[in-house]
Amino acid sequence: MTEKQQEQDMVDAMAQSGWRITDQRRSLARIFSGTEGYLSPKDVYDQMRLTYPGVSFDTVYRNLRMLSEMGVLEQVYFQEGGLKFKANCLHHHHHHLICVNCEKTLTFDYCPMNQMLSLPGNFKIINHRFEIYGLCEECRQDGVSSLD
Amino acid sequence: MTEKQQEQDMVDAMAQSGWRITDQRRSLARIFSGTEGYLSPKDVYDQMRLTYPGVSFDTVYRNLRMLSEMGVLEQVYFQEGGLKFKANCLHHHHHHLICVNCEKTLTFDYCPMNQMLSLPGNFKIINHRFEIYGLCEECRQDGVSSLD
DNA sequence: GTTATTGCAAATGATTTGCATTGAT
DNA sequence: ATCAATGCAAATCATTTGCAATAAC
């Protein structure tokens, strides 16, 4: 999928949820569709200011939260870096390998929920999280040993 | 396992890592071994003050972080409540069902890592996270619909 | 025109730091 | 006696809030 298309998908998702499409939100879609890895709120704010010098931090926050709740963005809480955001694939379900050094991610299609035939209790399942953390090939070779 | 024993296990784990066993740390072990669910730093601080009125917030923080890094505590970042901590079972590996309303957890033994025979890239796997979120039976019956 | 969204400024809350004192070993 | 751990106070960083002005619908 092209970046342009991903950007449009995100904008469409917002519109379908009844949100107004502001320049700032369009800009958010552009930033995330053009970024591979995770971005902190500050990262997003800094990138946004390149285009909208007057953007405010709270607008970034508000929209990051809303986009996450919609499922357009996914978030991961890094021990070291706090909460970060990344564009979520809206087309197919998958999980991630996440490099704890450079935060690069690889996707894989296996989902353990398909295996979960019996669960204890009587939970109504709402969602799930399955992530594998490690060091990617490059970071291994760079001899990164610390985990921050 | 009894609470007393779990408390002792936690203290032992700290000692084996070369930490000094202070009253505050013993108290931490007691609090977590006597608690089913997740505790925020503030929760822990408040409980600790019942026994040690003079305890400081940063001591709580420092120790929560260290205990997490040791694996004695596990942490989950709740969208609504922020970072929370819970005693980790030191004896056998398992995963959790977590009620998003009351935060009650149920454990189950299935681990998807056993299935993960081939993974993309060439990651060195360090750890993983698999959690299922939902509403427990009680919270379903209470008619909780919002997900906060 | 109506109403959601923004920017601003300020408040709140979470987390960290430096350092002198205390206490476990 | 030594050195890690604590308490304190202050700094820093993250996140949220109220509200008037603005812009999308």
mmCIF file of C-alpha atoms (C1' of nucleotides) in Angstrom:
data_model
loop_
_atom_site.group_PDB
_atom_site.id
_atom_site.type_symbol
_atom_site.label_atom_id
_atom_site.label_comp_id
_atom_site.label_asym_id
_atom_site.label_seq_id
_atom_site.Cartn_x
_atom_site.Cartn_y
_atom_site.Cartn_z
ATOM 1 C CA MET A 1 0.000 0.000 0.000
ATOM 2 C CA THR A 2 1.265 3.448 -0.848
ATOM 3 C CA GLU A 3 1.777 6.129 1.751
ATOM 4 C CA LYS A 4 -0.768 8.325 0.022
ATOM 5 C CA GLN A 5 -3.326 5.621 0.251
ATOM 6 C CA GLN A 6 -2.623 4.899 3.885
ATOM 7 C CA GLU A 7 -2.934 8.599 4.608
ATOM 8 C CA GLN A 8 -6.269 8.680 2.848
ATOM 9 C CA ASP A 9 -7.452 5.599 4.724
ATOM 10 C CA MET A 10 -6.717 7.299 8.020
ATOM 11 C CA VAL A 11 -8.552 10.443 6.981
ATOM 12 C CA ASP A 12 -11.489 8.348 5.802
ATOM 13 C CA ALA A 13 -11.575 6.490 9.097
ATOM 14 C CA MET A 14 -11.804 9.788 10.950
ATOM 15 C CA ALA A 15 -14.531 11.063 8.697
ATOM 16 C CA GLN A 16 -16.495 7.849 9.057
ATOM 17 C CA SER A 17 -16.358 8.284 12.800
ATOM 18 C CA GLY A 18 -17.906 11.685 12.392
ATOM 19 C CA TRP A 19 -14.819 13.749 13.014
ATOM 20 C CA ARG A 20 -14.146 16.955 11.217
ATOM 21 C CA ILE A 21 -11.163 16.846 8.960
ATOM 22 C CA THR A 22 -8.925 19.680 10.036
ATOM 23 C CA ASP A 23 -5.549 20.508 8.590
ATOM 24 C CA GLN A 24 -3.944 19.324 11.798
ATOM 25 C CA ARG A 25 -5.615 15.951 11.563
ATOM 26 C CA ARG A 26 -4.704 15.595 7.935
ATOM 27 C CA SER A 27 -1.180 16.386 8.962
ATOM 28 C CA LEU A 28 -1.286 13.680 11.626
ATOM 29 C CA ALA A 29 -2.336 11.176 9.013
ATOM 30 C CA ARG A 30 0.525 12.246 6.787
ATOM 31 C CA ILE A 31 3.090 11.995 9.565
ATOM 32 C CA PHE A 32 2.068 8.519 10.624
ATOM 33 C CA SER A 33 1.679 7.140 7.152
ATOM 34 C CA GLY A 34 5.181 8.341 6.390
ATOM 35 C CA THR A 35 6.754 6.835 9.500
ATOM 36 C CA GLU A 36 7.804 3.247 10.000
ATOM 37 C CA GLY A 37 8.349 3.158 13.728
ATOM 38 C CA TYR A 38 6.895 4.521 16.933
ATOM 39 C CA LEU A 39 6.529 8.195 17.698
ATOM 40 C CA SER A 40 6.186 9.825 21.091
ATOM 41 C CA PRO A 41 3.720 12.685 21.507
ATOM 42 C CA LYS A 42 6.705 15.004 21.498
ATOM 43 C CA ASP A 43 8.029 13.482 18.269
ATOM 44 C CA VAL A 44 4.674 14.070 16.645
ATOM 45 C CA TYR A 45 4.467 17.594 17.981
ATOM 46 C CA ASP A 46 7.924 18.418 16.659
ATOM 47 C CA GLN A 47 7.127 17.024 13.232
ATOM 48 C CA MET A 48 3.837 18.826 13.115
ATOM 49 C CA ARG A 49 5.418 22.151 13.907
ATOM 50 C CA LEU A 50 7.451 21.935 10.734
ATOM 51 C CA THR A 51 4.199 22.362 8.836
ATOM 52 C CA TYR A 52 2.086 24.127 11.453
ATOM 53 C CA PRO A 53 4.322 26.303 13.595
ATOM 54 C CA GLY A 54 1.326 27.309 15.677
ATOM 55 C CA VAL A 55 0.079 23.849 16.570
ATOM 56 C CA SER A 56 -0.421 23.239 20.256
ATOM 57 C CA PHE A 57 0.674 20.287 22.291
ATOM 58 C CA ASP A 58 -2.765 19.552 23.622
ATOM 59 C CA THR A 59 -4.209 19.271 20.132
ATOM 60 C CA VAL A 60 -1.620 16.624 19.408
ATOM 61 C CA TYR A 61 -2.487 14.819 22.620
ATOM 62 C CA ARG A 62 -6.196 14.950 22.106
ATOM 63 C CA ASN A 63 -5.938 13.575 18.614
ATOM 64 C CA LEU A 64 -3.444 10.869 19.476
ATOM 65 C CA ARG A 65 -5.808 9.652 22.141
ATOM 66 C CA MET A 66 -8.810 9.729 19.867
ATOM 67 C CA LEU A 67 -7.002 8.015 17.022
ATOM 68 C CA SER A 68 -5.889 5.304 19.403
ATOM 69 C CA GLU A 69 -9.369 4.753 20.701
ATOM 70 C CA MET A 70 -10.574 4.421 17.128
ATOM 71 C CA GLY A 71 -7.906 1.853 16.429
ATOM 72 C CA VAL A 72 -6.250 3.931 13.737
ATOM 73 C CA LEU A 73 -3.135 4.168 15.851
ATOM 74 C CA GLU A 74 -1.724 1.531 18.115
ATOM 75 C CA GLN A 75 0.235 2.377 21.190
ATOM 76 C CA VAL A 76 2.994 0.686 23.086
ATOM 77 C CA TYR A 77 4.302 1.709 26.442
ATOM 78 C CA PHE A 78 8.079 1.495 26.401
ATOM 79 C CA GLN A 79 9.794 1.141 29.725
ATOM 80 C CA GLU A 80 12.322 3.741 28.720
ATOM 81 C CA GLY A 81 10.497 5.986 26.315
ATOM 82 C CA GLY A 82 6.984 6.019 27.716
ATOM 83 C CA LEU A 83 3.932 5.888 25.521
ATOM 84 C CA LYS A 84 4.486 5.847 21.785
ATOM 85 C CA PHE A 85 2.231 5.600 18.774
ATOM 86 C CA LYS A 86 2.330 4.003 15.385
ATOM 87 C CA ALA A 87 -0.039 3.680 12.460
ATOM 88 C CA ASN A 88 -2.134 0.569 12.727
ATOM 89 C CA CYS A 89 -2.778 -1.571 9.730
ATOM 90 C CA LEU A 90 -6.490 -1.203 9.078
ATOM 91 C CA HIS A 91 -6.682 -4.040 6.610
ATOM 92 C CA HIS A 92 -5.507 -7.179 8.283
ATOM 93 C CA HIS A 93 -4.930 -8.407 11.782
ATOM 94 C CA HIS A 94 -1.403 -9.208 12.817
ATOM 95 C CA HIS A 95 1.133 -8.933 15.621
ATOM 96 C CA HIS A 96 4.621 -7.546 16.021
ATOM 97 C CA LEU A 97 8.187 -8.257 16.787
ATOM 98 C CA ILE A 98 9.549 -5.063 18.308
ATOM 99 C CA CYS A 99 13.232 -4.249 18.607
ATOM 100 C CA VAL A 100 13.797 -2.871 22.077
ATOM 101 C CA ASN A 101 16.805 -0.929 20.845
ATOM 102 C CA CYS A 102 15.735 0.812 17.648
ATOM 103 C CA GLU A 103 11.988 0.111 17.930
ATOM 104 C CA LYS A 104 11.845 -1.247 14.415
ATOM 105 C CA THR A 105 8.981 -3.686 14.044
ATOM 106 C CA LEU A 106 8.287 -6.704 11.928
ATOM 107 C CA THR A 107 4.819 -8.075 11.508
ATOM 108 C CA PHE A 108 3.733 -11.676 11.538
ATOM 109 C CA ASP A 109 0.348 -13.171 10.910
ATOM 110 C CA TYR A 110 0.113 -15.791 13.610
ATOM 111 C CA CYS A 111 -2.532 -14.883 16.167
ATOM 112 C CA PRO A 112 -2.791 -16.878 19.377
ATOM 113 C CA MET A 113 -6.461 -16.012 19.750
ATOM 114 C CA ASN A 114 -7.250 -18.618 17.125
ATOM 115 C CA GLN A 115 -5.880 -21.189 19.503
ATOM 116 C CA MET A 116 -7.708 -19.974 22.552
ATOM 117 C CA LEU A 117 -10.615 -22.333 22.557
ATOM 118 C CA SER A 118 -11.168 -22.519 26.261
ATOM 119 C CA LEU A 119 -10.472 -19.772 28.709
ATOM 120 C CA PRO A 120 -10.939 -19.665 32.472
ATOM 121 C CA GLY A 121 -13.766 -17.641 33.945
ATOM 122 C CA ASN A 122 -16.455 -16.262 31.799
ATOM 123 C CA PHE A 123 -14.839 -13.213 30.314
ATOM 124 C CA LYS A 124 -16.294 -11.206 27.491
ATOM 125 C CA ILE A 125 -13.206 -10.716 25.382
ATOM 126 C CA ILE A 126 -12.716 -7.192 24.123
ATOM 127 C CA ASN A 127 -9.246 -7.215 22.734
ATOM 128 C CA HIS A 128 -5.801 -8.677 23.141
ATOM 129 C CA ARG A 129 -2.157 -7.830 22.952
ATOM 130 C CA PHE A 130 0.603 -10.083 21.767
ATOM 131 C CA GLU A 131 4.038 -8.643 21.233
ATOM 132 C CA ILE A 132 7.475 -10.152 21.090
ATOM 133 C CA TYR A 133 10.373 -7.981 22.176
ATOM 134 C CA GLY A 134 13.962 -8.503 21.198
ATOM 135 C CA LEU A 135 16.909 -7.195 19.259
ATOM 136 C CA CYS A 136 16.710 -6.964 15.508
ATOM 137 C CA GLU A 137 19.525 -8.291 13.385
ATOM 138 C CA GLU A 138 21.206 -4.912 12.973
ATOM 139 C CA CYS A 139 21.110 -4.077 16.655
ATOM 140 C CA ARG A 140 22.507 -7.499 17.513
ATOM 141 C CA GLN A 141 25.402 -6.867 15.173
ATOM 142 C CA ASP A 142 25.995 -3.444 16.614
ATOM 143 C CA GLY A 143 26.655 -5.246 19.854
ATOM 144 C CA VAL A 144 23.867 -3.587 21.750
ATOM 145 C CA SER A 145 23.647 -5.320 25.068
ATOM 146 C CA SER A 146 21.818 -2.919 27.318
ATOM 147 C CA LEU A 147 18.094 -3.032 27.019
ATOM 148 C CA ASP A 148 17.298 0.634 26.937
ATOM 149 C CA MET B 1 1.178 -20.846 47.892
ATOM 150 C CA THR B 2 0.594 -18.897 51.071
ATOM 151 C CA GLU B 3 0.955 -15.145 51.257
ATOM 152 C CA LYS B 4 3.728 -15.490 53.788
ATOM 153 C CA GLN B 5 5.642 -17.701 51.436
ATOM 154 C CA GLN B 6 5.155 -15.421 48.489
ATOM 155 C CA GLU B 7 6.349 -12.524 50.612
ATOM 156 C CA GLN B 8 9.440 -14.475 51.562
ATOM 157 C CA ASP B 9 10.084 -15.414 47.943
ATOM 158 C CA MET B 10 10.065 -11.784 46.966
ATOM 159 C CA VAL B 11 12.446 -10.858 49.754
ATOM 160 C CA ASP B 12 14.711 -13.737 48.789
ATOM 161 C CA ALA B 13 14.720 -12.623 45.192
ATOM 162 C CA MET B 14 15.844 -9.171 46.241
ATOM 163 C CA ALA B 15 18.567 -10.556 48.474
ATOM 164 C CA GLN B 16 19.790 -12.851 45.726
ATOM 165 C CA SER B 17 20.115 -9.847 43.468
ATOM 166 C CA GLY B 18 22.345 -8.237 46.043
ATOM 167 C CA TRP B 19 19.862 -5.752 47.387
ATOM 168 C CA ARG B 20 19.744 -4.767 50.995
ATOM 169 C CA ILE B 21 16.586 -5.787 52.761
ATOM 170 C CA THR B 22 15.144 -2.660 54.269
ATOM 171 C CA ASP B 23 11.915 -2.384 56.166
ATOM 172 C CA GLN B 24 10.429 -0.491 53.263
ATOM 173 C CA ARG B 25 11.268 -3.275 50.830
ATOM 174 C CA ARG B 26 9.940 -5.902 53.164
ATOM 175 C CA SER B 27 6.807 -3.852 53.365
ATOM 176 C CA LEU B 28 6.580 -3.753 49.572
ATOM 177 C CA ALA B 29 6.790 -7.522 49.487
ATOM 178 C CA ARG B 30 4.033 -7.763 52.057
ATOM 179 C CA ILE B 31 1.759 -5.369 50.209
ATOM 180 C CA PHE B 32 2.080 -7.124 46.877
ATOM 181 C CA SER B 33 1.807 -10.625 48.253
ATOM 182 C CA GLY B 34 -1.387 -9.570 49.982
ATOM 183 C CA THR B 35 -2.939 -7.995 46.907
ATOM 184 C CA GLU B 36 -4.703 -9.758 44.082
ATOM 185 C CA GLY B 37 -4.895 -7.017 41.520
ATOM 186 C CA TYR B 38 -2.889 -4.165 40.134
ATOM 187 C CA LEU B 39 -1.621 -1.262 42.201
ATOM 188 C CA SER B 40 -0.601 2.162 40.995
ATOM 189 C CA PRO B 41 2.477 3.800 42.512
ATOM 190 C CA LYS B 42 0.098 5.978 44.473
ATOM 191 C CA ASP B 43 -1.835 2.967 45.745
ATOM 192 C CA VAL B 44 1.389 1.440 46.954
ATOM 193 C CA TYR B 45 2.506 4.687 48.533
ATOM 194 C CA ASP B 46 -0.781 5.050 50.371
ATOM 195 C CA GLN B 47 -0.673 1.493 51.675
ATOM 196 C CA MET B 48 2.922 1.865 52.725
ATOM 197 C CA ARG B 49 2.207 4.975 54.709
ATOM 198 C CA LEU B 50 -0.130 3.040 56.938
ATOM 199 C CA THR B 51 2.928 1.214 58.248
ATOM 200 C CA TYR B 52 5.647 3.791 57.512
ATOM 201 C CA PRO B 53 4.151 7.248 57.786
ATOM 202 C CA GLY B 54 7.488 8.735 56.787
ATOM 203 C CA VAL B 55 8.017 6.818 53.562
ATOM 204 C CA SER B 56 8.737 8.950 50.525
ATOM 205 C CA PHE B 57 7.223 8.699 47.120
ATOM 206 C CA ASP B 58 10.525 8.396 45.342
ATOM 207 C CA THR B 59 11.495 5.387 47.413
ATOM 208 C CA VAL B 60 8.333 3.705 46.263
ATOM 209 C CA TYR B 61 9.082 4.606 42.665
ATOM 210 C CA ARG B 62 12.682 3.491 42.774
ATOM 211 C CA ASN B 63 11.755 0.142 44.225
ATOM 212 C CA LEU B 64 8.825 -0.470 41.936
ATOM 213 C CA ARG B 65 11.095 0.104 38.978
ATOM 214 C CA MET B 66 13.805 -2.152 40.310
ATOM 215 C CA LEU B 67 11.399 -4.905 41.224
ATOM 216 C CA SER B 68 9.928 -4.737 37.753
ATOM 217 C CA GLU B 69 13.319 -4.955 36.120
ATOM 218 C CA MET B 70 14.058 -8.004 38.242
ATOM 219 C CA GLY B 71 10.831 -9.603 37.134
ATOM 220 C CA VAL B 72 9.427 -9.791 40.643
ATOM 221 C CA LEU B 73 6.675 -7.419 39.647
ATOM 222 C CA GLU B 74 4.934 -7.228 36.336
ATOM 223 C CA GLN B 75 3.516 -4.019 35.003
ATOM 224 C CA VAL B 76 0.639 -3.176 32.758
ATOM 225 C CA TYR B 77 -0.079 0.214 31.289
ATOM 226 C CA PHE B 78 -3.786 0.888 31.534
ATOM 227 C CA GLN B 79 -5.189 3.433 29.151
ATOM 228 C CA GLU B 80 -7.151 5.003 31.974
ATOM 229 C CA GLY B 81 -5.113 4.347 35.052
ATOM 230 C CA GLY B 82 -1.572 4.583 33.767
ATOM 231 C CA LEU B 83 1.138 2.241 34.907
ATOM 232 C CA LYS B 84 0.229 -0.349 37.500
ATOM 233 C CA PHE B 85 2.067 -3.174 39.195
ATOM 234 C CA LYS B 86 1.283 -6.639 40.381
ATOM 235 C CA ALA B 87 3.242 -9.478 41.943
ATOM 236 C CA ASN B 88 4.593 -11.809 39.321
ATOM 237 C CA CYS B 89 4.441 -15.535 39.799
ATOM 238 C CA LEU B 90 8.058 -16.576 40.150
ATOM 239 C CA HIS B 91 7.359 -20.256 39.796
ATOM 240 C CA HIS B 92 5.660 -20.865 36.513
ATOM 241 C CA HIS B 93 5.152 -19.051 33.270
ATOM 242 C CA HIS B 94 1.649 -18.028 32.336
ATOM 243 C CA HIS B 95 -0.462 -15.265 30.856
ATOM 244 C CA HIS B 96 -3.502 -13.282 31.903
ATOM 245 C CA LEU B 97 -7.039 -12.403 31.216
ATOM 246 C CA ILE B 98 -7.510 -8.894 32.573
ATOM 247 C CA CYS B 99 -10.856 -7.303 33.305
ATOM 248 C CA VAL B 100 -10.760 -3.783 31.936
ATOM 249 C CA ASN B 101 -13.349 -2.694 34.463
ATOM 250 C CA CYS B 102 -12.228 -4.075 37.829
ATOM 251 C CA GLU B 103 -8.735 -5.183 36.781
ATOM 252 C CA LYS B 104 -9.255 -8.614 38.218
ATOM 253 C CA THR B 105 -7.049 -11.138 36.457
ATOM 254 C CA LEU B 106 -7.267 -14.820 35.703
ATOM 255 C CA THR B 107 -4.246 -16.802 34.659
ATOM 256 C CA PHE B 108 -4.016 -19.422 31.974
ATOM 257 C CA ASP B 109 -1.133 -21.621 31.000
ATOM 258 C CA TYR B 110 -1.248 -21.486 27.233
ATOM 259 C CA CYS B 111 1.772 -19.663 25.863
ATOM 260 C CA PRO B 112 1.885 -18.732 22.187
ATOM 261 C CA MET B 113 5.674 -18.730 22.196
ATOM 262 C CA ASN B 114 5.601 -22.508 22.071
ATOM 263 C CA GLN B 115 3.903 -22.195 18.720
ATOM 264 C CA MET B 116 6.244 -19.609 17.306
ATOM 265 C CA LEU B 117 8.537 -21.817 15.352
ATOM 266 C CA SER B 118 9.423 -19.439 12.596
ATOM 267 C CA LEU B 119 9.603 -15.714 12.921
ATOM 268 C CA PRO B 120 10.436 -13.063 10.342
ATOM 269 C CA GLY B 121 13.777 -11.311 10.463
ATOM 270 C CA ASN B 122 16.499 -12.525 12.689
ATOM 271 C CA PHE B 123 15.454 -11.209 16.063
ATOM 272 C CA LYS B 124 17.053 -12.217 19.315
ATOM 273 C CA ILE B 125 13.965 -12.697 21.430
ATOM 274 C CA ILE B 126 14.166 -11.153 24.863
ATOM 275 C CA ASN B 127 10.647 -11.387 26.149
ATOM 276 C CA HIS B 128 7.046 -11.280 25.144
ATOM 277 C CA ARG B 129 3.680 -10.037 26.250
ATOM 278 C CA PHE B 130 0.369 -11.747 25.719
ATOM 279 C CA GLU B 131 -2.678 -10.401 27.454
ATOM 280 C CA ILE B 132 -6.363 -10.729 26.809
ATOM 281 C CA TYR B 133 -8.594 -7.860 27.890
ATOM 282 C CA GLY B 134 -12.260 -8.103 28.549
ATOM 283 C CA LEU B 135 -15.021 -7.943 31.096
ATOM 284 C CA CYS B 136 -15.149 -10.517 33.849
ATOM 285 C CA GLU B 137 -18.387 -12.261 34.650
ATOM 286 C CA GLU B 138 -19.285 -9.949 37.502
ATOM 287 C CA CYS B 139 -18.647 -6.783 35.552
ATOM 288 C CA ARG B 140 -20.695 -8.131 32.646
ATOM 289 C CA GLN B 141 -23.581 -8.716 34.986
ATOM 290 C CA ASP B 142 -23.243 -5.287 36.486
ATOM 291 C CA GLY B 143 -23.978 -4.020 33.027
ATOM 292 C CA VAL B 144 -20.723 -2.199 32.610
ATOM 293 C CA SER B 145 -20.625 -1.074 29.032
ATOM 294 C CA SER B 146 -18.148 1.774 28.954
ATOM 295 C CA LEU B 147 -14.582 0.685 28.686
ATOM 296 C CA ASP B 148 -12.985 3.100 31.070
ATOM 297 C "C1'" DG C 1 -25.279 29.306 11.496
ATOM 298 C "C1'" DT C 2 -24.107 25.659 14.438
ATOM 299 C "C1'" DT C 3 -21.040 23.068 16.794
ATOM 300 C "C1'" DA C 4 -16.665 20.596 16.970
ATOM 301 C "C1'" DT C 5 -11.946 21.766 17.165
ATOM 302 C "C1'" DT C 6 -8.171 24.592 18.138
ATOM 303 C "C1'" DG C 7 -4.643 27.446 20.726
ATOM 304 C "C1'" DC C 8 -3.504 29.354 24.776
ATOM 305 C "C1'" DA C 9 -2.311 29.476 29.403
ATOM 306 C "C1'" DA C 10 -2.466 27.461 33.479
ATOM 307 C "C1'" DA C 11 -3.242 23.473 36.493
ATOM 308 C "C1'" DT C 12 -2.497 19.053 37.584
ATOM 309 C "C1'" DG C 13 -0.194 14.802 37.893
ATOM 310 C "C1'" DA C 14 3.659 11.644 37.162
ATOM 311 C "C1'" DT C 15 8.425 10.783 37.489
ATOM 312 C "C1'" DT C 16 13.191 11.949 38.345
ATOM 313 C "C1'" DT C 17 17.232 14.181 40.474
ATOM 314 C "C1'" DG C 18 20.873 15.768 43.881
ATOM 315 C "C1'" DC C 19 22.336 15.465 48.173
ATOM 316 C "C1'" DA C 20 22.810 14.990 53.130
ATOM 317 C "C1'" DT C 21 21.359 11.433 56.433
ATOM 318 C "C1'" DT C 22 20.366 6.859 57.827
ATOM 319 C "C1'" DG C 23 20.738 2.020 58.226
ATOM 320 C "C1'" DA C 24 21.992 -2.891 56.401
ATOM 321 C "C1'" DT C 25 25.784 -5.484 55.771
ATOM 322 C "C1'" DA D 1 33.240 1.096 58.730
ATOM 323 C "C1'" DT D 2 31.424 1.014 54.272
ATOM 324 C "C1'" DC D 3 28.343 1.874 50.896
ATOM 325 C "C1'" DA D 4 23.594 1.204 49.380
ATOM 326 C "C1'" DA D 5 19.140 3.062 50.414
ATOM 327 C "C1'" DT D 6 16.250 6.594 52.219
ATOM 328 C "C1'" DG D 7 13.794 11.133 52.805
ATOM 329 C "C1'" DC D 8 13.435 15.581 51.475
ATOM 330 C "C1'" DA D 9 12.818 19.272 48.431
ATOM 331 C "C1'" DA D 10 12.953 20.790 44.089
ATOM 332 C "C1'" DA D 11 13.184 20.074 39.175
ATOM 333 C "C1'" DT D 12 11.558 18.089 35.274
ATOM 334 C "C1'" DC D 13 8.489 15.957 32.280
ATOM 335 C "C1'" DA D 14 3.849 14.290 30.864
ATOM 336 C "C1'" DT D 15 -0.913 15.077 30.560
ATOM 337 C "C1'" DT D 16 -5.227 17.504 31.249
ATOM 338 C "C1'" DT D 17 -8.469 21.408 31.753
ATOM 339 C "C1'" DG D 18 -11.364 25.673 30.886
ATOM 340 C "C1'" DC D 19 -12.430 28.861 27.780
ATOM 341 C "C1'" DA D 20 -12.546 32.237 24.072
ATOM 342 C "C1'" DA D 21 -11.495 32.260 19.125
ATOM 343 C "C1'" DT D 22 -11.677 29.729 14.874
ATOM 344 C "C1'" DA D 23 -12.930 26.800 11.207
ATOM 345 C "C1'" DA D 24 -15.467 22.536 9.328
ATOM 346 C "C1'" DC D 25 -19.716 21.061 8.295
#
